[in-house]
């Protein structure tokens, strides 16, 4: 009986192998060739370097003389005389009360302005055309007030 089982198994294997070898075979077609062209492939166009932007000059020119007034712990009038180099301001401020003539420096950025005399007073505000206004702080006592000025 063992022989019969082994023989049946052998026949089954032979039959399967015969069936596999009788199946249709497929062949891979040869690769197609692309005809050479006379035009070389396009090359990438170089992207030009982005130039470094030049900083824009300040939107306002504050050079010259400005007159104005201030209110708060001190009230009076003043005269500003500016020279401007880019965003930097240098000049003098002559105050009526208390009477004083101070060297000042500051800067302008867009419509914003800040300036002052070291250890004495600081001013900040905005500029619009030929006028400017804002607030000041008396450094000695920490009290603040308002100011405004127009270009003379």
Coordinates of N, CA and C in Angstrom, one line a residue:
X1 N 0.8 -1.2 0.0 CA 0.0 0.0 0.0 C 0.9 1.2 0.0
X2 N 1.9 1.1 0.7 CA 2.8 2.3 0.7 C 3.4 2.6 -0.7
X3 N 3.6 1.5 -1.4 CA 4.1 1.7 -2.7 C 3.1 2.3 -3.6
X4 N 1.8 2.1 -3.4 CA 0.8 2.6 -4.2 C 0.7 4.1 -3.9
X5 N 0.8 4.5 -2.7 CA 0.7 5.9 -2.3 C 1.9 6.7 -2.9
X6 N 3.1 6.1 -2.8 CA 4.3 6.8 -3.3 C 4.2 6.9 -4.8
X7 N 3.6 5.9 -5.5 CA 3.5 5.9 -6.9 C 2.5 7.0 -7.3
X8 N 1.4 7.0 -6.6 CA 0.4 8.0 -6.9 C 0.9 9.4 -6.7
X9 N 1.7 9.6 -5.7 CA 2.3 10.9 -5.5 C 3.3 11.2 -6.6
X10 N 4.0 10.3 -7.0 CA 5.0 10.5 -8.1 C 4.3 10.9 -9.4
X11 N 3.2 10.1 -9.7 CA 2.4 10.4 -10.9 C 1.8 11.9 -10.8
X12 N 1.4 12.2 -9.7 CA 0.8 13.6 -9.5 C 1.9 14.6 -9.8
X13 N 3.0 14.4 -9.3 CA 4.1 15.4 -9.5 C 4.5 15.5 -10.9
X14 N 4.6 14.3 -11.6 CA 5.0 14.3 -13.0 C 3.9 15.0 -13.8
X15 N 2.7 14.7 -13.5 CA 1.6 15.4 -14.2 C 1.6 16.9 -14.1
X16 N 1.9 17.4 -12.9 CA 2.0 18.8 -12.7 C 3.2 19.4 -13.4
X17 N 4.3 18.8 -13.4 CA 5.4 19.3 -14.2 C 5.2 19.3 -15.7
X18 N 4.5 18.3 -16.1 CA 4.1 18.2 -17.6 C 3.2 19.4 -17.9
X19 N 2.3 19.6 -17.0 CA 1.3 20.7 -17.3 C 2.0 22.0 -17.3
X20 N 2.9 22.2 -16.4 CA 3.7 23.5 -16.4 C 4.5 23.7 -17.6
X21 N 5.1 22.6 -18.1 CA 6.0 22.8 -19.2 C 5.2 23.0 -20.5
X22 N 3.9 22.5 -20.5 CA 3.1 22.7 -21.6 C 2.4 24.0 -21.7
X23 N 2.5 24.8 -20.6 CA 1.8 26.1 -20.7 C 2.5 27.1 -21.6
X24 N 1.8 28.0 -22.0 CA 2.4 29.0 -23.0 C 3.5 29.8 -22.3
X25 N 4.5 30.0 -23.0 CA 5.6 30.9 -22.4 C 5.5 32.2 -23.1
X26 N 5.8 33.2 -22.3 CA 5.9 34.6 -22.8 C 7.3 35.0 -22.9
X27 N 7.5 35.8 -23.9 CA 8.9 36.3 -24.0 C 8.8 37.8 -23.9
X28 N 9.8 38.4 -23.4 CA 9.9 39.9 -23.2 C 10.3 40.4 -24.6
X29 N 9.5 41.4 -25.1 CA 9.9 42.0 -26.4 C 11.2 42.8 -26.2
X30 N 12.0 42.9 -27.3 CA 13.2 43.6 -27.2 C 12.9 45.1 -26.9
X31 N 13.8 45.7 -26.2 CA 13.6 47.2 -25.9 C 13.5 48.0 -27.2
X32 N 12.7 48.9 -27.2 CA 12.6 49.8 -28.4 C 13.6 50.9 -28.2
X33 N 14.2 51.3 -29.2 CA 15.2 52.4 -29.2 C 14.6 53.7 -29.6
X34 N 15.0 54.7 -29.0 CA 14.5 56.0 -29.3 C 15.5 56.6 -30.3
X35 N 15.0 57.0 -31.5 CA 16.0 57.6 -32.4 C 16.6 58.8 -31.9
X36 N 17.9 58.9 -32.2 CA 18.6 60.1 -31.7 C 18.1 61.4 -32.5
X37 N 18.0 62.5 -31.8 CA 17.6 63.7 -32.4 C 18.8 64.6 -32.6
X38 N 18.7 65.5 -33.5 CA 19.8 66.5 -33.7 C 19.8 67.6 -32.7
X39 N 18.6 67.8 -32.0 CA 18.5 68.9 -31.1 C 18.9 68.4 -29.7
X40 N 19.9 69.1 -29.0 CA 20.2 68.6 -27.7 C 19.1 68.9 -26.7
X41 N 19.0 68.2 -25.6 CA 17.9 68.5 -24.6 C 18.1 69.9 -24.1
X42 N 16.9 70.5 -23.7 CA 17.0 71.9 -23.2 C 17.8 72.0 -21.9
X43 N 18.5 73.1 -21.7 CA 19.3 73.3 -20.5 C 18.5 74.2 -19.6
X44 N 18.7 74.1 -18.3 CA 18.1 75.0 -17.4 C 18.6 76.4 -17.5
X45 N 17.7 77.4 -17.5 CA 18.0 78.8 -17.6 C 18.5 79.2 -16.2
X46 N 19.7 79.8 -16.1 CA 20.1 80.2 -14.8 C 19.2 81.3 -14.2
X47 N 19.0 81.2 -12.9 CA 18.2 82.3 -12.3 C 19.1 83.4 -11.8
X48 N 18.8 84.6 -12.2 CA 19.7 85.7 -11.8 C 19.7 85.9 -10.2
X49 N 20.8 86.2 -9.7 CA 20.9 86.5 -8.2 C 20.0 87.6 -7.9
X50 N 19.3 87.5 -6.7 CA 18.4 88.5 -6.2 C 19.3 89.6 -5.6
X51 N 19.2 90.9 -6.1 CA 20.0 91.9 -5.6 C 19.6 92.3 -4.2
X52 N 20.6 92.7 -3.4 CA 20.3 93.1 -2.0 C 19.7 94.5 -2.1
X53 N 18.5 94.6 -1.5 CA 17.8 95.9 -1.5 C 18.5 96.9 -0.8
X54 N 18.5 98.1 -1.4 CA 19.1 99.3 -0.7 C 18.1 99.8 0.2
X55 N 18.5 100.1 1.5 CA 17.6 100.6 2.4 C 17.0 102.0 1.9
X56 N 15.7 102.1 2.1 CA 15.0 103.3 1.6 C 15.4 104.4 2.5
X57 N 15.5 105.6 2.0 CA 15.8 106.8 2.8 C 14.6 107.1 3.7
X58 N 14.8 107.7 4.8 CA 13.7 108.1 5.7 C 12.6 108.8 4.8
X59 N 11.4 108.5 5.2 CA 10.2 109.1 4.5 C 10.1 110.6 4.7
X60 N 10.8 111.2 5.6 CA 10.8 112.6 5.9 C 12.2 113.2 6.0
X61 N 12.3 114.5 5.6 CA 13.5 115.2 5.8 C 13.3 116.2 6.9
X62 N 13.9 116.0 8.0 CA 13.7 116.9 9.2 C 14.7 118.0 9.3
X63 N 15.7 118.0 8.4 CA 16.7 119.1 8.5 C 16.1 120.5 8.5
X64 N 16.7 121.3 9.3 CA 16.2 122.7 9.3 C 15.7 123.1 10.7
X65 N 14.9 124.2 10.7 CA 14.4 124.7 12.0 C 13.0 124.4 12.2
X66 N 12.6 124.0 13.4 CA 11.2 123.7 13.8 C 10.9 124.5 15.0
X67 N 9.7 125.0 15.1 CA 9.3 125.7 16.3 C 8.0 125.0 16.9
X68 N 7.9 125.0 18.2 CA 6.8 124.3 18.8 C 6.6 124.7 20.2
X69 N 5.7 124.0 20.9 CA 5.4 124.2 22.3 C 5.3 122.9 23.0
X70 N 5.4 123.0 24.4 CA 5.2 121.8 25.2 C 4.4 122.1 26.4
X71 N 3.7 121.2 26.9 CA 2.8 121.3 28.1 C 3.0 120.1 29.0
X72 N 2.8 120.3 30.3 CA 3.0 119.3 31.3 C 3.6 119.9 32.5
X73 N 4.5 119.2 33.1 CA 5.2 119.8 34.3 C 5.9 121.1 33.9
X74 N 6.3 121.2 32.7 CA 6.9 122.4 32.2 C 6.1 122.9 31.0
X75 N 5.8 124.1 30.8 CA 5.1 124.7 29.7 C 5.9 125.8 29.1
X76 N 5.9 125.8 27.8 CA 6.7 126.9 27.1 C 6.8 126.6 25.6
X77 N 7.7 127.2 25.0 CA 8.0 127.1 23.6 C 9.4 126.6 23.4
X78 N 9.7 126.1 22.2 CA 11.0 125.7 21.9 C 11.3 125.9 20.4
X79 N 12.6 125.9 20.1 CA 13.1 125.9 18.7 C 14.1 124.8 18.5
X80 N 13.8 123.9 17.6 CA 14.7 122.8 17.2 C 15.4 123.1 16.0
X81 N 16.7 122.8 15.9 CA 17.5 123.0 14.7 C 18.2 121.6 14.5
X82 N 17.8 121.0 13.3 CA 18.2 119.6 13.0 C 19.2 119.6 11.8
X83 N 20.1 118.6 11.9 CA 20.8 118.1 10.7 C 20.4 116.7 10.6
X84 N 20.2 116.1 9.5 CA 19.8 114.7 9.3 C 20.8 114.0 8.4
X85 N 21.2 112.8 8.8 CA 22.1 112.0 8.0 C 21.4 110.6 8.0
X86 N 20.7 110.3 6.9 CA 19.9 109.1 6.9 C 18.8 109.1 7.9
X87 N 18.8 108.2 8.9 CA 17.8 108.2 9.9 C 18.2 108.9 11.2
X88 N 19.5 109.3 11.2 CA 20.1 109.9 12.4 C 19.9 111.4 12.4
X89 N 19.5 111.9 13.6 CA 19.3 113.4 13.8 C 20.3 113.9 14.8
X90 N 20.8 115.1 14.6 CA 21.6 115.8 15.5 C 21.3 117.3 15.5
X91 N 21.4 118.0 16.6 CA 21.1 119.4 16.6 C 21.0 120.0 18.0
X92 N 20.2 121.1 18.1 CA 20.0 121.7 19.3 C 18.5 122.0 19.6
X93 N 18.2 122.1 20.8 CA 16.8 122.6 21.2 C 17.0 123.7 22.2
X94 N 16.3 124.8 21.9 CA 16.3 126.0 22.8 C 14.9 126.0 23.5
X95 N 14.9 125.8 24.8 CA 13.7 125.8 25.6 C 13.4 127.2 26.2
X96 N 12.2 127.6 26.3 CA 11.8 128.9 26.9 C 11.7 128.8 28.4
X97 N 11.2 127.7 28.9 CA 11.0 127.6 30.3 C 11.1 126.1 30.8
X98 N 12.1 125.7 31.5 CA 13.2 126.6 32.0 C 14.1 126.9 30.8
X99 N 14.6 128.1 30.8 CA 15.4 128.6 29.7 C 16.7 127.7 29.6
X100 N 16.9 127.1 28.5 CA 18.0 126.2 28.3 C 18.3 126.0 26.8
X101 N 19.5 125.7 26.5 CA 19.9 125.4 25.1 C 20.7 124.1 25.2
X102 N 20.1 123.0 24.7 CA 20.7 121.7 24.8 C 21.0 121.1 23.5
X103 N 22.1 120.3 23.5 CA 22.5 119.5 22.3 C 21.6 118.2 22.3
X104 N 21.0 117.9 21.2 CA 20.1 116.7 21.2 C 20.5 115.8 20.0
X105 N 20.1 114.6 20.1 CA 20.3 113.6 19.0 C 19.1 112.7 19.0
X106 N 18.9 112.0 17.9 CA 17.8 111.1 17.8 C 17.7 110.4 16.5
X107 N 16.6 109.8 16.2 CA 16.4 109.1 14.9 C 15.0 109.2 14.5
X108 N 14.8 108.9 13.2 CA 13.5 108.9 12.6 C 13.4 107.6 11.8
X109 N 12.2 106.9 12.0 CA 12.0 105.6 11.3 C 10.5 105.7 10.8
X110 N 10.4 105.8 9.4 CA 9.0 106.0 8.9 C 8.5 107.3 9.4
X111 N 7.3 107.2 10.1 CA 6.8 108.5 10.6 C 7.1 108.6 12.1
X112 N 7.8 107.7 12.7 CA 8.2 107.7 14.1 C 9.4 108.5 14.3
X113 N 9.5 109.3 15.4 CA 10.6 110.1 15.8 C 10.9 109.9 17.3
X114 N 12.2 109.9 17.6 CA 12.6 109.9 19.0 C 13.9 110.7 19.1
X115 N 14.0 111.5 20.2 CA 15.2 112.4 20.3 C 15.2 112.8 21.8
X116 N 16.3 113.4 22.1 CA 16.5 114.0 23.5 C 17.9 114.4 23.8
X117 N 18.0 114.9 25.0 CA 19.3 115.3 25.6 C 19.6 114.3 26.7
X118 N 20.7 113.7 26.6 CA 21.1 112.6 27.5 C 21.0 113.1 29.0
X119 N 20.2 112.3 29.8 CA 20.1 112.6 31.2 C 19.2 113.8 31.5
X120 N 18.6 114.4 30.5 CA 17.7 115.6 30.7 C 16.3 115.4 30.3
X121 N 16.1 115.1 29.0 CA 14.7 114.9 28.5 C 14.7 114.0 27.3
X122 N 13.6 113.2 27.2 CA 13.5 112.4 26.0 C 12.1 112.7 25.4
X123 N 12.1 112.8 24.0 CA 10.9 113.0 23.3 C 10.6 111.9 22.3
X124 N 9.3 111.6 22.1 CA 8.9 110.6 21.1 C 7.7 111.0 20.5
X125 N 7.4 110.6 19.3 CA 6.2 111.0 18.6 C 6.2 110.6 17.1
X126 N 5.4 111.3 16.4 CA 5.2 111.0 14.9 C 5.4 112.3 14.1
X127 N 5.8 112.1 12.9 CA 6.0 113.2 11.9 C 5.0 113.0 10.8
X128 N 4.3 114.1 10.4 CA 3.4 114.1 9.3 C 3.6 115.4 8.5
X129 N 4.3 115.2 7.3 CA 4.6 116.4 6.5 C 5.4 117.4 7.3
X130 N 4.9 118.6 7.4 CA 5.7 119.7 8.1 C 5.3 119.9 9.6
X131 N 4.7 118.8 10.2 CA 4.4 118.9 11.6 C 4.7 117.6 12.3
X132 N 4.9 117.7 13.6 CA 5.2 116.5 14.4 C 4.7 116.8 15.8
X133 N 4.4 115.7 16.5 CA 3.9 115.9 17.9 C 4.1 114.6 18.6
X134 N 4.0 114.6 19.9 CA 4.2 113.5 20.7 C 4.2 113.8 22.2
X135 N 5.0 113.0 23.0 CA 5.1 113.2 24.4 C 6.6 113.3 24.8
X136 N 6.8 113.9 26.0 CA 8.2 114.0 26.5 C 8.2 113.5 27.9
X137 N 9.4 113.1 28.4 CA 9.6 112.7 29.8 C 10.8 113.5 30.3
X138 N 10.6 114.2 31.4 CA 11.6 114.9 32.1 C 12.3 113.9 32.9
X139 N 13.6 113.6 32.6 CA 14.3 112.4 33.1 C 14.5 112.7 34.7
X140 N 14.8 113.9 35.1 CA 15.1 114.2 36.5 C 13.9 113.8 37.4
X141 N 12.7 114.1 37.0 CA 11.6 113.8 37.9 C 10.6 112.7 37.4
X142 N 10.8 112.2 36.2 CA 10.0 111.2 35.6 C 8.6 111.6 35.2
X143 N 8.4 112.9 35.2 CA 7.1 113.5 34.8 C 7.0 113.7 33.3
X144 N 5.8 113.5 32.7 CA 5.7 113.6 31.3 C 4.7 114.7 30.9
X145 N 4.8 115.0 29.6 CA 3.9 116.0 29.0 C 3.8 115.8 27.5
X146 N 3.2 116.7 26.8 CA 3.1 116.6 25.4 C 3.8 117.8 24.7
X147 N 4.0 117.6 23.4 CA 4.7 118.6 22.6 C 4.2 118.5 21.1
X148 N 4.4 119.6 20.4 CA 4.1 119.7 19.0 C 5.0 120.7 18.3
X149 N 5.3 120.6 17.1 CA 6.1 121.5 16.3 C 5.8 121.5 14.9
X150 N 6.1 122.6 14.2 CA 6.0 122.7 12.8 C 7.3 123.3 12.2
X151 N 7.6 122.9 11.0 CA 8.8 123.3 10.3 C 8.7 124.8 9.9
X152 N 9.7 125.5 10.3 CA 9.7 127.0 10.0 C 10.1 127.3 8.5

